[in-house]
mmCIF file of C-alpha atoms and ligand atoms in Angstrom:
data_model
loop_
_atom_site.group_PDB
_atom_site.id
_atom_site.type_symbol
_atom_site.label_atom_id
_atom_site.label_comp_id
_atom_site.label_asym_id
_atom_site.label_seq_id
_atom_site.Cartn_x
_atom_site.Cartn_y
_atom_site.Cartn_z
ATOM 1 C CA MET G 697 46.999 3.070 -15.612
ATOM 2 C CA VAL G 698 49.692 4.592 -18.859
ATOM 3 C CA ASN G 699 49.832 7.876 -18.708
ATOM 4 C CA ALA G 700 49.339 9.776 -22.239
ATOM 5 C CA PRO G 701 52.369 10.495 -23.994
ATOM 6 C CA ALA G 702 53.757 13.991 -23.026
ATOM 7 C CA ASP G 703 53.134 15.743 -26.347
ATOM 8 C CA THR G 704 49.004 14.788 -26.120
ATOM 9 C CA VAL G 705 48.612 16.826 -22.932
ATOM 10 C CA ASP G 706 47.555 20.432 -23.443
ATOM 11 C CA VAL G 707 49.556 21.491 -20.135
ATOM 12 C CA ASN G 708 47.819 25.305 -20.889
ATOM 13 C CA THR G 709 44.147 24.023 -20.802
ATOM 14 C CA PRO G 710 42.885 24.224 -17.088
ATOM 15 C CA THR G 711 40.546 21.568 -15.866
ATOM 16 C CA LEU G 712 36.900 23.059 -14.413
ATOM 17 C CA GLN G 713 38.282 22.026 -10.647
ATOM 18 C CA ASP G 714 41.504 24.673 -11.520
ATOM 19 C CA ILE G 715 38.792 27.228 -12.152
ATOM 20 C CA ARG G 716 37.245 26.544 -9.376
ATOM 21 C CA GLN G 717 40.244 26.633 -6.988
ATOM 22 C CA GLU G 718 41.450 29.858 -8.926
ATOM 23 C CA LEU G 719 37.845 31.345 -7.949
ATOM 24 C CA GLY G 720 38.367 30.089 -4.362
ATOM 25 C CA ASP G 721 36.715 31.857 -1.469
ATOM 26 C CA CYS G 722 36.172 34.989 -3.907
ATOM 27 C CA HIS G 723 35.986 38.162 -2.413
ATOM 28 C CA ARG G 724 36.465 40.149 -5.644
ATOM 29 C CA CYS G 725 32.895 42.158 -5.716
ATOM 30 C CA PRO G 726 30.495 42.887 -2.756
ATOM 31 C CA LEU G 727 28.185 39.789 -3.052
ATOM 32 C CA CYS G 728 30.731 37.685 -0.951
ATOM 33 C CA GLN G 729 29.197 39.777 1.854
ATOM 34 C CA LYS G 730 25.839 38.226 1.856
ATOM 35 C CA ARG G 731 26.148 34.895 -0.004
ATOM 36 C CA THR G 732 26.139 31.696 1.636
ATOM 37 C CA HIS G 733 27.580 29.738 -1.171
ATOM 38 C CA ILE G 734 29.324 30.232 -4.091
ATOM 39 C CA VAL G 735 27.413 28.618 -7.214
ATOM 40 C CA PHE G 736 30.158 27.704 -9.347
ATOM 41 C CA GLY G 737 28.058 25.346 -11.963
ATOM 42 C CA GLU G 738 27.906 21.802 -12.313
ATOM 43 C CA GLY G 739 27.098 19.281 -14.975
ATOM 44 C CA ASN G 740 29.103 16.925 -17.523
ATOM 45 C CA PRO G 741 32.763 18.904 -18.321
ATOM 46 C CA GLN G 742 32.107 17.825 -21.729
ATOM 47 C CA ALA G 743 28.634 18.417 -22.308
ATOM 48 C CA ARG G 744 27.632 19.592 -25.539
ATOM 49 C CA LEU G 745 25.111 21.838 -24.433
ATOM 50 C CA ALA G 746 25.479 24.418 -21.914
ATOM 51 C CA PHE G 747 22.801 26.219 -20.339
ATOM 52 C CA VAL G 748 23.712 29.840 -18.545
ATOM 53 C CA GLY G 749 21.033 31.601 -16.368
ATOM 54 C CA GLU G 750 21.578 34.831 -14.771
ATOM 55 C CA ALA G 751 22.486 34.102 -10.754
ATOM 56 C CA PRO G 752 21.684 32.507 -7.838
ATOM 57 C CA GLY G 753 18.604 32.883 -6.077
ATOM 58 C CA ALA G 754 17.745 32.123 -2.538
ATOM 59 C CA ASP G 755 17.539 28.120 -3.169
ATOM 60 C CA GLU G 756 20.643 27.854 -4.821
ATOM 61 C CA ASP G 757 22.563 30.117 -2.512
ATOM 62 C CA MET G 758 21.407 27.760 0.350
ATOM 63 C CA GLN G 759 22.610 24.794 -1.836
ATOM 64 C CA GLY G 760 25.753 25.627 -3.652
ATOM 65 C CA ARG G 761 23.952 24.372 -6.775
ATOM 66 C CA PRO G 762 22.553 26.055 -10.013
ATOM 67 C CA PHE G 763 18.917 25.905 -10.505
ATOM 68 C CA VAL G 764 17.633 24.286 -7.751
ATOM 69 C CA GLY G 765 14.562 26.036 -6.902
ATOM 70 C CA LYS G 766 10.840 26.342 -8.649
ATOM 71 C CA ALA G 767 12.685 28.146 -11.648
ATOM 72 C CA GLY G 768 15.292 25.155 -11.798
ATOM 73 C CA GLN G 769 12.761 22.711 -11.461
ATOM 74 C CA LEU G 770 11.057 23.958 -14.764
ATOM 75 C CA LEU G 771 14.783 23.838 -16.265
ATOM 76 C CA THR G 772 15.025 20.288 -15.409
ATOM 77 C CA LYS G 773 11.846 19.285 -16.949
ATOM 78 C CA ILE G 774 12.796 21.246 -20.327
ATOM 79 C CA ILE G 775 16.249 19.237 -20.245
ATOM 80 C CA GLN G 776 14.228 16.164 -19.897
ATOM 81 C CA ALA G 777 11.726 16.881 -22.257
ATOM 82 C CA MET G 778 14.847 17.243 -24.751
ATOM 83 C CA GLY G 779 15.632 13.729 -23.837
ATOM 84 C CA LEU G 780 18.446 14.907 -21.477
ATOM 85 C CA THR G 781 19.558 14.471 -17.886
ATOM 86 C CA ARG G 782 20.829 17.254 -16.032
ATOM 87 C CA GLN G 783 23.794 15.234 -15.719
ATOM 88 C CA ASP G 784 24.383 15.174 -19.277
ATOM 89 C CA VAL G 785 24.401 18.956 -19.847
ATOM 90 C CA TYR G 786 26.428 22.468 -18.022
ATOM 91 C CA ILE G 787 24.074 24.417 -15.807
ATOM 92 C CA CYS G 788 25.578 27.746 -14.394
ATOM 93 C CA ASN G 789 25.096 31.324 -14.334
ATOM 94 C CA ILE G 790 26.837 34.497 -15.336
ATOM 95 C CA LEU G 791 27.210 35.264 -11.664
ATOM 96 C CA LYS G 792 28.273 33.215 -8.843
ATOM 97 C CA CYS G 793 26.882 34.651 -5.871
ATOM 98 C CA ARG G 794 23.131 35.632 -5.286
ATOM 99 C CA PRO G 795 22.314 39.166 -5.635
ATOM 100 C CA PRO G 796 20.753 40.357 -2.402
ATOM 101 C CA GLY G 797 16.860 40.043 -2.677
ATOM 102 C CA ASN G 798 17.196 38.532 -6.247
ATOM 103 C CA ARG G 799 17.713 42.121 -7.477
ATOM 104 C CA ASN G 800 19.427 42.327 -10.987
ATOM 105 C CA PRO G 801 23.148 41.803 -11.735
ATOM 106 C CA LYS G 802 25.205 45.146 -11.087
ATOM 107 C CA PRO G 803 27.407 45.780 -14.551
ATOM 108 C CA ASP G 804 30.431 45.835 -12.260
ATOM 109 C CA GLU G 805 29.560 42.419 -10.709
ATOM 110 C CA ILE G 806 29.027 41.167 -14.208
ATOM 111 C CA THR G 807 32.341 42.491 -15.670
ATOM 112 C CA THR G 808 34.464 41.209 -12.069
ATOM 113 C CA CYS G 809 32.484 37.335 -12.640
ATOM 114 C CA GLU G 810 32.545 36.933 -16.445
ATOM 115 C CA PRO G 811 35.841 35.507 -16.481
ATOM 116 C CA PHE G 812 35.465 32.939 -14.870
ATOM 117 C CA LEU G 813 32.165 31.794 -16.723
ATOM 118 C CA VAL G 814 34.374 32.665 -20.197
ATOM 119 C CA LYS G 815 37.267 29.933 -18.742
ATOM 120 C CA GLN G 816 34.395 27.455 -17.637
ATOM 121 C CA LEU G 817 32.523 27.311 -21.574
ATOM 122 C CA GLN G 818 36.486 27.311 -22.972
ATOM 123 C CA VAL G 819 37.355 24.172 -21.101
ATOM 124 C CA ILE G 820 33.602 22.784 -21.995
ATOM 125 C CA GLN G 821 33.829 23.305 -25.675
ATOM 126 C CA PRO G 822 30.036 22.749 -25.991
ATOM 127 C CA LYS G 823 28.399 22.206 -29.083
ATOM 128 C CA VAL G 824 25.870 24.717 -28.278
ATOM 129 C CA ILE G 825 24.823 27.137 -25.360
ATOM 130 C CA CYS G 826 21.626 28.459 -24.379
ATOM 131 C CA ALA G 827 21.417 31.673 -23.102
ATOM 132 C CA LEU G 828 18.456 31.675 -20.534
ATOM 133 C CA GLY G 829 16.665 35.465 -20.403
ATOM 134 C CA THR G 830 17.894 38.737 -20.437
ATOM 135 C CA PHE G 831 21.033 39.005 -18.795
ATOM 136 C CA ALA G 832 22.525 35.964 -19.825
ATOM 137 C CA ALA G 833 22.089 37.068 -23.487
ATOM 138 C CA HIS G 834 22.878 40.908 -22.979
ATOM 139 C CA THR G 835 25.840 39.803 -21.170
ATOM 140 C CA LEU G 836 27.331 36.927 -23.642
ATOM 141 C CA LEU G 837 26.228 38.510 -27.050
ATOM 142 C CA LYS G 838 27.144 42.094 -25.989
ATOM 143 C CA THR G 839 24.179 43.371 -27.158
ATOM 144 C CA GLU G 840 21.078 45.367 -25.694
ATOM 145 C CA VAL G 841 18.556 43.879 -28.184
ATOM 146 C CA PRO G 842 15.576 42.732 -26.318
ATOM 147 C CA ILE G 843 15.151 38.577 -25.522
ATOM 148 C CA THR G 844 12.086 38.925 -27.992
ATOM 149 C CA VAL G 845 13.979 40.033 -30.700
ATOM 150 C CA LEU G 846 17.080 37.676 -29.889
ATOM 151 C CA ARG G 847 15.518 34.608 -28.984
ATOM 152 C CA GLY G 848 14.127 31.856 -31.873
ATOM 153 C CA ARG G 849 17.517 31.770 -33.770
ATOM 154 C CA PHE G 850 21.163 31.052 -33.210
ATOM 155 C CA HIS G 851 23.797 33.743 -32.986
ATOM 156 C CA THR G 852 27.577 33.010 -32.055
ATOM 157 C CA TYR G 853 29.748 33.002 -29.265
ATOM 158 C CA GLN G 854 33.410 32.476 -29.273
ATOM 159 C CA GLY G 855 32.399 30.323 -32.475
ATOM 160 C CA ILE G 856 29.793 28.131 -30.361
ATOM 161 C CA HIS G 857 26.244 28.108 -31.471
ATOM 162 C CA LEU G 858 24.302 30.308 -28.733
ATOM 163 C CA MET G 859 20.565 30.366 -28.695
ATOM 164 C CA PRO G 860 18.842 32.810 -26.704
ATOM 165 C CA THR G 861 15.551 31.905 -24.892
ATOM 166 C CA TYR G 862 13.365 32.797 -22.144
ATOM 167 C CA HIS G 863 13.988 32.463 -18.799
ATOM 168 C CA PRO G 864 12.162 29.775 -16.677
ATOM 169 C CA ALA G 865 11.429 32.192 -13.793
ATOM 170 C CA TYR G 866 9.600 34.338 -16.847
ATOM 171 C CA LEU G 867 7.854 31.064 -18.027
ATOM 172 C CA LEU G 868 6.503 30.518 -14.249
ATOM 173 C CA ARG G 869 4.886 34.175 -15.153
ATOM 174 C CA ASN G 870 4.287 33.809 -18.501
ATOM 175 C CA PRO G 871 3.386 29.888 -19.147
ATOM 176 C CA GLY G 872 1.869 31.055 -22.740
ATOM 177 C CA ALA G 873 5.670 31.646 -23.515
ATOM 178 C CA LYS G 874 6.584 27.851 -23.159
ATOM 179 C CA LYS G 875 6.052 26.947 -26.311
ATOM 180 C CA GLN G 876 8.286 29.559 -27.906
ATOM 181 C CA VAL G 877 11.074 28.051 -25.371
ATOM 182 C CA TRP G 878 9.788 24.785 -26.632
ATOM 183 C CA GLU G 879 10.487 25.793 -30.535
ATOM 184 C CA ASP G 880 13.833 27.081 -29.572
ATOM 185 C CA MET G 881 14.883 23.434 -27.860
ATOM 186 C CA GLN G 882 13.838 21.571 -30.754
ATOM 187 C CA MET G 883 16.238 24.236 -32.509
ATOM 188 C CA ILE G 884 19.154 23.347 -30.510
ATOM 189 C CA MET G 885 18.342 19.475 -30.490
ATOM 190 C CA LYS G 886 18.608 19.422 -34.113
ATOM 191 C CA THR G 887 22.339 21.226 -33.860
ATOM 192 C CA LEU G 888 23.553 18.841 -31.304
HETATM 193 N N1 URA C 988 17.652 31.620 -11.670
HETATM 194 C C1 URA C 988 18.783 31.900 -12.271
HETATM 195 O O1 URA C 988 19.171 32.396 -13.510
HETATM 196 N N2 URA C 988 20.203 30.790 -12.094
HETATM 197 C C2 URA C 988 20.159 30.025 -10.935
HETATM 198 O O2 URA C 988 20.707 29.330 -10.770
HETATM 199 C C3 URA C 988 18.477 30.095 -10.433
HETATM 200 C C4 URA C 988 17.435 30.796 -10.669
#
């Protein structure tokens, strides 16, 4: 294989593997004490669409993969209904370790973990980010405006279109909200 000429290689841009390596066997916050696996994120490193959830649950912690439990199965169905596969998109979370008992992420945990997500999204440079649920939307958009108000229109995150929508776990408890999520996904599909 012929290497790209030196002046076309951006030596300052890390790869997702570089970011994973930098994260290492993370002990930056107390969540490391009870986690089984770090859930870094997975999918296409050149995805046009990235989904960002809240934090790994029990299934994700066991497998080291994002959105593989009940809520994850619903997210997979949503992705497929959009005419895509999980391999086409990138899926990750605000936190990379499971909060014990699935409690809400704490502000200092978010502050510690967020730089890695920021770097992942900088590398992937998706056309659209879909923020799943309140924590993802609030963390990325630096707002406290309720998800009910945020969803349904595009916002901007670091120059990228960001669509907040309801979390699939919320949809499992409130199936009536699926219609609104599907409206949000249709807006995303038009933009992609
Ligand atoms: N809920 C999330 O927010 N993320 C996951 O990976 C799984 C469930």
